[in-house]
Short mmCIF file of C-alpha atoms in Angstrom, two decimals:
data_model
loop_
_atom_site.label_atom_id
_atom_site.label_comp_id
_atom_site.label_asym_id
_atom_site.label_seq_id
_atom_site.Cartn_x
_atom_site.Cartn_y
_atom_site.Cartn_z
CA UNK A 1 169.94 52.46 75.05
CA UNK A 2 171.86 51.03 72.06
CA UNK A 3 173.77 53.91 70.46
CA UNK A 4 176.40 51.84 68.64
CA UNK A 5 176.62 49.32 65.81
CA UNK A 6 178.27 45.91 65.99
CA UNK A 7 181.30 45.47 63.76
CA UNK A 8 180.94 41.68 63.76
CA UNK A 9 177.18 41.04 63.66
CA UNK A 10 175.94 42.79 60.53
CA UNK A 11 175.75 46.18 62.18
CA UNK A 12 173.27 45.17 64.87
CA UNK A 13 172.61 47.86 67.53
CA UNK A 14 174.80 47.44 70.63
CA UNK A 15 175.29 49.28 73.93
CA UNK A 16 177.83 52.05 74.44
CA UNK A 17 180.36 49.78 76.19
CA UNK A 18 180.30 47.15 73.42
CA UNK A 19 180.62 49.83 70.78
CA UNK A 20 183.57 51.42 72.58
CA UNK A 21 181.72 54.72 73.03
CA UNK A 22 183.15 56.67 75.95
CA UNK A 23 180.48 59.38 76.14
CA UNK A 24 178.24 59.08 79.21
CA UNK A 25 174.58 58.92 78.17
CA UNK A 26 173.16 58.79 81.70
CA UNK A 27 170.78 61.63 82.54
CA UNK A 28 172.17 63.87 85.27
CA UNK A 29 168.65 64.23 86.67
CA UNK A 30 167.13 60.74 86.85
CA UNK A 31 170.12 58.54 85.99
CA UNK A 32 168.42 56.86 83.05
CA UNK A 33 170.67 55.97 80.13
CA UNK A 34 169.03 57.69 77.20
CA UNK A 35 169.54 60.38 74.59
CA UNK A 36 170.24 63.77 76.12
CA UNK A 37 167.77 66.51 75.33
CA UNK A 38 169.53 69.44 76.97
CA UNK A 39 172.65 69.87 79.14
CA UNK A 40 173.13 66.20 80.02
CA UNK A 41 169.46 65.71 80.94
CA UNK A 42 166.79 63.62 79.26
CA UNK A 43 163.65 65.09 77.71
CA UNK A 44 161.48 64.20 80.71
CA UNK A 45 163.78 65.86 83.22
CA UNK A 46 164.16 68.89 80.95
CA UNK A 47 160.36 69.11 80.79
CA UNK A 48 160.05 68.85 84.56
CA UNK A 49 162.63 71.60 85.04
CA UNK A 50 160.88 73.91 82.56
CA UNK A 51 157.42 73.31 84.01
CA UNK A 52 158.57 73.68 87.62
CA UNK A 53 159.83 77.16 86.78
CA UNK A 54 156.89 78.12 84.55
CA UNK A 55 154.19 76.93 86.94
CA UNK A 56 156.03 78.16 90.05
CA UNK A 57 155.64 74.80 91.75
CA UNK A 58 156.21 74.96 95.51
CA UNK A 59 156.93 71.45 96.83
CA UNK A 60 156.27 72.59 100.39
CA UNK A 61 152.56 73.02 99.53
CA UNK A 62 152.11 69.37 98.63
CA UNK A 63 150.75 67.65 95.55
CA UNK A 64 147.16 68.92 95.57
CA UNK A 65 147.82 72.44 94.34
CA UNK A 66 146.80 73.25 90.77
CA UNK A 67 150.44 73.81 89.81
CA UNK A 68 151.50 70.44 91.24
CA UNK A 69 148.66 68.63 89.45
CA UNK A 70 149.57 70.26 86.15
CA UNK A 71 153.22 69.32 86.64
CA UNK A 72 152.41 65.67 87.36
CA UNK A 73 150.00 65.38 84.44
CA UNK A 74 152.20 66.97 81.80
CA UNK A 75 155.38 65.23 82.95
CA UNK A 76 153.56 61.92 82.69
CA UNK A 77 153.23 62.26 78.91
CA UNK A 78 154.39 59.26 76.91
CA UNK A 79 156.41 61.59 74.69
CA UNK A 80 157.77 64.48 76.75
CA UNK A 81 159.34 65.85 73.56
CA UNK A 82 155.85 66.62 72.22
CA UNK A 83 155.02 68.64 75.34
CA UNK A 84 158.32 70.52 75.08
CA UNK A 85 157.50 71.40 71.47
CA UNK A 86 154.02 72.51 72.52
CA UNK A 87 155.50 74.75 75.23
CA UNK A 88 157.44 76.74 72.63
CA UNK A 89 154.24 78.69 71.98
CA UNK A 90 154.13 81.92 73.96
CA UNK A 91 150.34 81.70 74.17
CA UNK A 92 150.49 78.19 75.64
CA UNK A 93 153.01 79.20 78.29
CA UNK A 94 151.02 82.30 79.24
CA UNK A 95 147.75 80.39 79.63
CA UNK A 96 149.38 77.57 81.60
CA UNK A 97 150.96 80.08 83.95
CA UNK A 98 147.63 81.86 84.49
CA UNK A 99 145.93 78.56 85.29
CA UNK A 100 148.72 77.55 87.68
CA UNK A 101 148.56 80.77 89.71
CA UNK A 102 144.76 80.87 89.75
CA UNK A 103 144.11 83.80 87.41
CA UNK A 104 142.17 81.32 85.25
CA UNK A 105 140.35 78.74 87.41
CA UNK A 106 140.84 75.13 86.40
CA UNK A 107 137.32 74.64 85.03
CA UNK A 108 135.52 74.28 81.72
CA UNK A 109 133.60 77.48 82.39
CA UNK A 110 136.80 79.47 82.85
CA UNK A 111 138.31 78.12 79.64
CA UNK A 112 135.06 78.94 77.82
CA UNK A 113 135.65 82.60 78.66
CA UNK A 114 139.03 82.57 76.93
CA UNK A 115 139.20 83.48 73.25
CA UNK A 116 138.15 80.40 71.29
CA UNK A 117 141.24 78.84 69.74
CA UNK A 118 142.88 75.50 68.99
CA UNK A 119 145.34 76.28 71.78
CA UNK A 120 142.60 76.48 74.40
CA UNK A 121 140.82 73.36 73.13
CA UNK A 122 144.04 71.34 73.05
CA UNK A 123 144.79 72.38 76.62
CA UNK A 124 141.24 71.48 77.64
CA UNK A 125 141.70 68.04 76.06
CA UNK A 126 144.93 67.45 77.98
CA UNK A 127 143.35 68.53 81.26
CA UNK A 128 140.34 66.29 80.65
CA UNK A 129 142.47 63.32 79.62
CA UNK A 130 144.50 63.58 82.83
CA UNK A 131 141.31 63.98 84.92
CA UNK A 132 142.12 67.54 85.92
CA UNK A 133 138.76 68.46 84.36
CA UNK A 134 135.60 66.35 84.19
CA UNK A 135 134.64 64.82 80.86
CA UNK A 136 132.02 66.84 79.02
CA UNK A 137 130.34 66.58 75.64
CA UNK A 138 132.37 68.82 73.35
CA UNK A 139 129.64 69.26 70.75
CA UNK A 140 126.93 69.90 73.33
CA UNK A 141 129.07 72.61 74.93
CA UNK A 142 129.71 74.23 71.54
CA UNK A 143 125.99 74.10 70.75
CA UNK A 144 125.05 75.78 74.02
CA UNK A 145 127.49 78.61 73.32
CA UNK A 146 126.35 78.87 69.70
CA UNK A 147 122.68 78.97 70.70
CA UNK A 148 123.17 81.81 73.18
CA UNK A 149 125.04 83.83 70.56
CA UNK A 150 122.46 83.04 67.86
CA UNK A 151 119.51 84.09 70.01
CA UNK A 152 121.27 87.28 71.08
CA UNK A 153 121.32 88.26 67.41
CA UNK A 154 117.51 88.09 67.09
CA UNK A 155 116.10 91.49 67.99
CA UNK A 156 112.39 90.98 67.30
CA UNK A 157 110.78 89.34 70.37
CA UNK A 158 108.00 87.83 68.23
CA UNK A 159 110.67 85.96 66.28
CA UNK A 160 112.97 85.17 69.18
CA UNK A 161 110.32 83.84 71.55
CA UNK A 162 109.15 80.84 69.46
CA UNK A 163 112.67 80.12 68.20
CA UNK A 164 114.04 80.06 71.74
CA UNK A 165 111.28 77.73 72.93
CA UNK A 166 111.84 75.43 69.94
CA UNK A 167 115.61 75.47 70.42
CA UNK A 168 115.62 74.81 74.14
CA UNK A 169 112.64 72.51 74.59
CA UNK A 170 113.11 70.43 71.46
CA UNK A 171 116.73 70.49 70.33
CA UNK A 172 118.71 71.26 73.49
CA UNK A 173 116.72 68.85 75.62
CA UNK A 174 117.11 66.10 73.01
CA UNK A 175 120.85 66.64 72.57
CA UNK A 176 121.39 66.66 76.34
CA UNK A 177 119.49 63.39 76.59
CA UNK A 178 121.64 61.83 73.86
CA UNK A 179 124.78 63.04 75.60
CA UNK A 180 123.65 61.63 78.95
CA UNK A 181 123.07 58.26 77.30
CA UNK A 182 126.58 58.35 75.84
CA UNK A 183 125.37 58.62 72.25
CA UNK A 184 127.17 60.77 69.63
CA UNK A 185 125.90 64.35 69.50
CA UNK A 186 127.86 65.78 66.58
CA UNK A 187 125.24 64.91 63.96
CA UNK A 188 122.24 66.07 66.02
CA UNK A 189 124.03 69.33 66.84
CA UNK A 190 124.77 69.98 63.17
CA UNK A 191 121.16 69.27 62.22
CA UNK A 192 119.80 71.40 65.07
CA UNK A 193 121.89 74.41 64.05
CA UNK A 194 120.62 74.17 60.48
CA UNK A 195 116.97 73.89 61.56
CA UNK A 196 117.23 76.77 64.02
CA UNK A 197 118.96 78.98 61.46
CA UNK A 198 116.33 78.26 58.79
CA UNK A 199 113.51 78.85 61.27
CA UNK A 200 114.91 82.27 62.17
CA UNK A 201 115.17 83.14 58.49
CA UNK A 202 111.57 82.09 57.83
CA UNK A 203 110.00 83.86 60.81
CA UNK A 204 111.99 87.02 60.05
CA UNK A 205 110.82 86.93 56.42
CA UNK A 206 107.24 86.23 57.52
CA UNK A 207 107.22 89.27 59.79
CA UNK A 208 108.94 91.65 57.37
CA UNK A 209 107.07 90.53 54.23
CA UNK A 210 103.59 89.75 55.51
CA UNK A 211 103.52 91.27 58.99
CA UNK A 212 102.60 87.89 60.47
CA UNK A 213 103.97 85.73 63.28
CA UNK A 214 103.94 82.00 63.90
CA UNK A 215 100.47 82.29 65.43
CA UNK A 216 98.97 83.99 62.36
CA UNK A 217 101.02 82.09 59.76
CA UNK A 218 99.02 80.43 56.96
CA UNK A 219 99.80 77.55 54.61
CA UNK A 220 100.27 79.88 51.64
CA UNK A 221 103.13 81.63 53.47
CA UNK A 222 104.98 78.36 53.97
CA UNK A 223 104.33 77.17 50.42
CA UNK A 224 105.67 80.43 48.99
CA UNK A 225 108.78 80.25 51.17
CA UNK A 226 109.55 76.66 50.18
CA UNK A 227 108.89 77.22 46.48
CA UNK A 228 111.15 80.24 46.13
CA UNK A 229 114.48 79.16 47.57
CA UNK A 230 117.07 76.42 48.17
CA UNK A 231 116.19 72.99 49.53
CA UNK A 232 117.65 73.90 52.93
CA UNK A 233 114.46 75.89 53.55
CA UNK A 234 112.66 72.57 53.99
CA UNK A 235 114.40 72.28 57.37
CA UNK A 236 111.66 74.44 58.91
CA UNK A 237 109.53 71.29 58.88
CA UNK A 238 110.76 70.17 62.31
CA UNK A 239 109.80 73.54 63.77
CA UNK A 240 106.23 73.22 62.49
CA UNK A 241 105.94 69.63 63.71
CA UNK A 242 106.98 70.88 67.15
CA UNK A 243 104.62 73.89 66.90
CA UNK A 244 101.72 71.57 66.05
CA UNK A 245 102.41 69.32 69.03
CA UNK A 246 102.40 72.22 71.49
CA UNK A 247 99.46 73.85 69.67
CA UNK A 248 101.32 77.04 68.81
CA UNK A 249 100.38 76.61 65.15
CA UNK A 250 98.17 73.72 64.02
CA UNK A 251 97.20 74.65 60.47
CA UNK A 252 100.50 74.04 58.62
CA UNK A 253 101.50 70.84 56.85
CA UNK A 254 104.95 70.18 55.37
CA UNK A 255 105.67 66.78 53.87
CA UNK A 256 108.97 64.93 54.01
CA UNK A 257 111.40 66.00 51.31
CA UNK A 258 112.44 63.05 49.18
CA UNK A 259 115.93 62.92 47.72
CA UNK A 260 115.80 62.97 43.93
CA UNK A 261 118.56 60.41 43.61
CA UNK A 262 120.08 57.80 45.90
CA UNK A 263 123.86 57.33 45.42
CA UNK A 264 124.51 53.63 45.05
CA UNK A 265 127.58 51.61 44.14
CA UNK A 266 127.19 48.46 42.10
CA UNK A 267 127.90 45.23 43.94
CA UNK A 268 131.00 44.79 41.77
CA UNK A 269 132.34 48.22 42.77
CA UNK A 270 131.65 47.53 46.44
CA UNK A 271 133.37 44.15 46.38
CA UNK A 272 136.40 45.58 44.56
CA UNK A 273 136.76 48.25 47.26
CA UNK A 274 136.38 45.63 49.99
CA UNK A 275 139.10 43.50 48.42
CA UNK A 276 141.43 46.50 48.20
CA UNK A 277 140.86 47.36 51.86
CA UNK A 278 141.25 43.79 53.10
CA UNK A 279 144.19 42.57 51.02
CA UNK A 280 145.98 45.60 49.53
CA UNK A 281 147.90 48.42 51.14
CA UNK A 282 145.58 51.10 49.76
CA UNK A 283 146.14 53.18 52.90
CA UNK A 284 147.23 52.87 56.52
CA UNK A 285 145.78 50.02 58.56
CA UNK A 286 143.42 52.22 60.58
CA UNK A 287 141.80 53.74 57.50
CA UNK A 288 141.45 50.32 55.88
CA UNK A 289 139.59 49.11 58.98
CA UNK A 290 137.36 52.20 58.93
CA UNK A 291 136.62 51.76 55.23
CA UNK A 292 135.70 48.12 55.75
CA UNK A 293 133.28 49.06 58.54
CA UNK A 294 131.56 51.30 56.00
CA UNK A 295 131.62 48.82 53.13
CA UNK A 296 130.72 45.69 55.10
CA UNK A 297 128.45 46.98 57.88
CA UNK A 298 127.03 50.19 56.35
CA UNK A 299 128.19 52.23 59.34
CA UNK A 300 128.04 56.03 58.97
CA UNK A 301 131.48 57.64 59.09
CA UNK A 302 130.48 59.80 62.08
CA UNK A 303 129.61 56.65 64.02
CA UNK A 304 132.77 54.83 62.91
CA UNK A 305 134.96 57.69 64.17
CA UNK A 306 133.29 57.52 67.61
CA UNK A 307 133.53 53.74 68.05
CA UNK A 308 135.26 52.49 71.19
CA UNK A 309 137.70 49.62 71.44
CA UNK A 310 135.18 47.91 73.75
CA UNK A 311 132.79 47.73 70.78
CA UNK A 312 135.05 44.92 69.56
CA UNK A 313 133.99 41.84 71.50
CA UNK A 314 136.08 38.66 71.71
CA UNK A 315 133.96 35.51 71.97
CA UNK A 316 134.80 31.78 71.76
CA UNK A 317 133.32 31.87 68.25
CA UNK A 318 135.45 34.80 67.10
CA UNK A 319 135.21 38.58 67.01
CA UNK A 320 131.92 40.44 67.12
CA UNK A 321 131.06 44.13 66.84
CA UNK A 322 128.59 45.98 69.02
CA UNK A 323 126.97 48.32 66.50
CA UNK A 324 123.30 48.51 67.45
CA UNK A 325 120.86 47.49 70.16
CA UNK A 326 120.56 43.89 68.97
CA UNK A 327 123.02 41.01 69.04
CA UNK A 328 126.63 41.94 68.19
CA UNK A 329 127.47 41.46 64.52
CA UNK A 330 129.88 38.62 63.61
CA UNK A 331 133.21 39.57 62.04
CA UNK A 332 134.42 37.26 59.26
CA UNK A 333 138.00 36.63 58.25
CA UNK A 334 140.15 38.26 57.02
CA UNK A 335 138.54 41.36 58.54
CA UNK A 336 138.78 39.89 62.05
CA UNK A 337 142.56 39.59 61.66
CA UNK A 338 142.72 43.16 60.37
CA UNK A 339 140.83 44.49 63.41
CA UNK A 340 143.02 42.48 65.78
CA UNK A 341 146.15 43.93 64.17
CA UNK A 342 144.68 47.44 64.37
CA UNK A 343 143.85 47.08 68.07
CA UNK A 344 147.45 46.11 68.79
CA UNK A 345 148.87 49.13 66.95
CA UNK A 346 146.33 51.96 67.10
CA UNK A 347 147.87 55.27 65.95
CA UNK A 348 148.09 58.48 67.99
CA UNK A 349 148.34 56.65 71.32
CA UNK A 350 151.49 58.58 72.18
CA UNK A 351 150.32 61.97 70.97
CA UNK A 352 149.67 64.26 73.92
CA UNK A 353 149.75 61.26 76.28
CA UNK A 354 146.76 59.43 74.88
CA UNK A 355 147.80 56.10 76.35
CA UNK A 356 144.79 54.18 77.56
CA UNK A 357 142.54 55.86 75.00
CA UNK A 358 139.11 54.17 74.87
CA UNK A 359 138.62 54.99 71.19
CA UNK A 360 138.96 52.51 68.36
CA UNK A 361 140.35 55.38 66.27
CA UNK A 362 142.20 57.75 68.65
CA UNK A 363 142.48 61.34 67.48
CA UNK A 364 145.40 63.71 67.38
CA UNK A 365 144.09 65.57 70.44
CA UNK A 366 144.52 63.90 73.82
CA UNK A 367 141.53 61.86 74.95
CA UNK A 368 139.46 62.42 71.79
CA UNK A 369 138.60 60.19 68.88
CA UNK A 370 139.56 60.89 65.28
CA UNK A 371 137.52 63.76 63.87
CA UNK A 372 134.85 62.51 61.43
CA UNK A 373 135.87 65.09 58.83
CA UNK A 374 139.44 63.75 58.85
CA UNK A 375 138.13 60.24 58.31
CA UNK A 376 135.75 61.36 55.55
CA UNK A 377 138.52 63.14 53.66
CA UNK A 378 140.85 60.15 53.90
CA UNK A 379 138.23 57.68 52.68
CA UNK A 380 137.34 59.96 49.79
CA UNK A 381 141.04 60.23 48.91
CA UNK A 382 141.25 56.47 48.41
CA UNK A 383 138.28 56.62 46.06
CA UNK A 384 135.32 55.67 48.25
CA UNK A 385 131.96 57.28 47.56
CA UNK A 386 130.75 57.47 51.16
CA UNK A 387 126.99 57.60 50.63
CA UNK A 388 127.12 55.25 47.67
CA UNK A 389 129.12 52.71 49.66
CA UNK A 390 126.83 52.87 52.70
CA UNK A 391 123.67 52.57 50.61
CA UNK A 392 125.10 49.66 48.62
CA UNK A 393 126.15 47.85 51.78
CA UNK A 394 122.76 48.32 53.41
CA UNK A 395 120.93 47.34 50.24
CA UNK A 396 122.96 44.12 50.03
CA UNK A 397 122.47 43.27 53.71
CA UNK A 398 118.67 43.50 53.56
CA UNK A 399 118.75 41.04 50.67
CA UNK A 400 120.40 38.47 52.94
CA UNK A 401 118.85 39.21 56.35
CA UNK A 402 115.39 40.44 57.43
CA UNK A 403 115.38 44.24 57.45
CA UNK A 404 114.31 44.57 61.12
CA UNK A 405 117.19 42.34 62.22
CA UNK A 406 119.61 44.44 60.18
CA UNK A 407 118.22 47.54 61.91
CA UNK A 408 118.74 46.05 65.37
CA UNK A 409 122.19 44.65 64.69
CA UNK A 410 123.63 47.71 62.93
CA UNK A 411 121.90 50.51 64.82
CA UNK A 412 119.49 51.72 62.12
CA UNK A 413 115.82 52.57 62.49
CA UNK A 414 113.30 50.07 61.20
CA UNK A 415 112.05 52.66 58.71
CA UNK A 416 115.46 53.02 57.05
CA UNK A 417 116.06 49.31 56.59
CA UNK A 418 112.46 48.71 55.47
CA UNK A 419 112.92 51.42 52.86
CA UNK A 420 116.06 49.74 51.51
CA UNK A 421 114.37 46.35 51.54
CA UNK A 422 111.44 47.74 49.58
CA UNK A 423 113.81 49.34 47.08
CA UNK A 424 115.55 46.00 46.66
CA UNK A 425 112.10 44.41 46.12
CA UNK A 426 112.73 41.82 48.78
CA UNK A 427 109.93 40.05 50.69
CA UNK A 428 112.02 40.38 53.86
CA UNK A 429 110.71 43.98 54.12
CA UNK A 430 107.46 42.55 55.46
CA UNK A 431 109.18 40.55 58.22
CA UNK A 432 107.88 41.56 61.68
CA UNK A 433 110.58 41.80 64.38
CA UNK A 434 110.01 39.77 67.52
CA UNK A 435 110.76 42.79 69.69
CA UNK A 436 108.07 45.01 68.18
CA UNK A 437 105.73 46.43 70.83
CA UNK A 438 102.06 46.97 70.17
#
């Protein structure tokens, strides 16, 4: 600790003895020389004292009790001051105490039964980060709870039955598979909720207006529904594709809805934004890196937010990024230097004891990555049109590299990159990937 200033060396920080300070800064609890937080004790010792009393820790019962595990985890925070601030909330203290004494079991299922709140989710994140709870897919868990509540609100069995089958056998099974494979589930969950909601609306309307069910539905019913409402109604298409496959309803056809316009930056606009992100202080380092991933590699913001630090690969030839299922993408300078600097100083690593975070962009909640919405808002604030930037980047890439290779390297489907190649009128769109199976 250097509490004083040198009188002879341009005010450089010096220790208490050199500064002539007589006050003793040693903690009465651990003996560390540091700033006192309360009554001659440091913040960490103050935290331990508070938690020992709150959690009713009994040292005679060993270190494997729930209370002892909570004490060790929370006292191990990089910034004990942040935990002390968190504990000022009456609700936080009450819930911690209930968990410690066993009124609320230390499990995800028990926390799910508590009133949904930021307090509960933050506590869950801390417990998961410190391995007091197993890791689980946050969005999958929310979807499972949402689905049960949504289905409970459907009274007509002739509406609920097909919706429940569609929801569980198509969407829930698919999202669970994605989660098991370690792939992001936020986007699929959002899409599934929209499709399920629109399907319920359609089947309810079909029954009330025409007295028909999915089995007796005719093409004219679907056409009338789609023609007389917002474009979100088109999301019933997935339901009818599923119904056709399982032969519940085989006489309905709904085509793909084509976007009327495709947002697209000019190459000049894209390059100007890239220059600002790479060479100017348009925002903090982390957001400049995120913006460049969008502008240079056409990565969706949701995917950028969920990238891990291990996706940055150091090779003898320089940095590479693991973005798709093909070879890692090369990282040119000066972006490589920017990523290296970001890795050495990632933000939020001390918030809620997030040291050792696997995420390239750690979030404010322990153990979680930055929320995509936060990233979207920040990129918009610095003037980036998200869809326009991604489309422009992808359109430019397929002009330089065969579309199938772009798909493999960046994690896109062949259909998406072929579409952009065709729009750019490039002969590469007809290139056949070597990995195509017949």
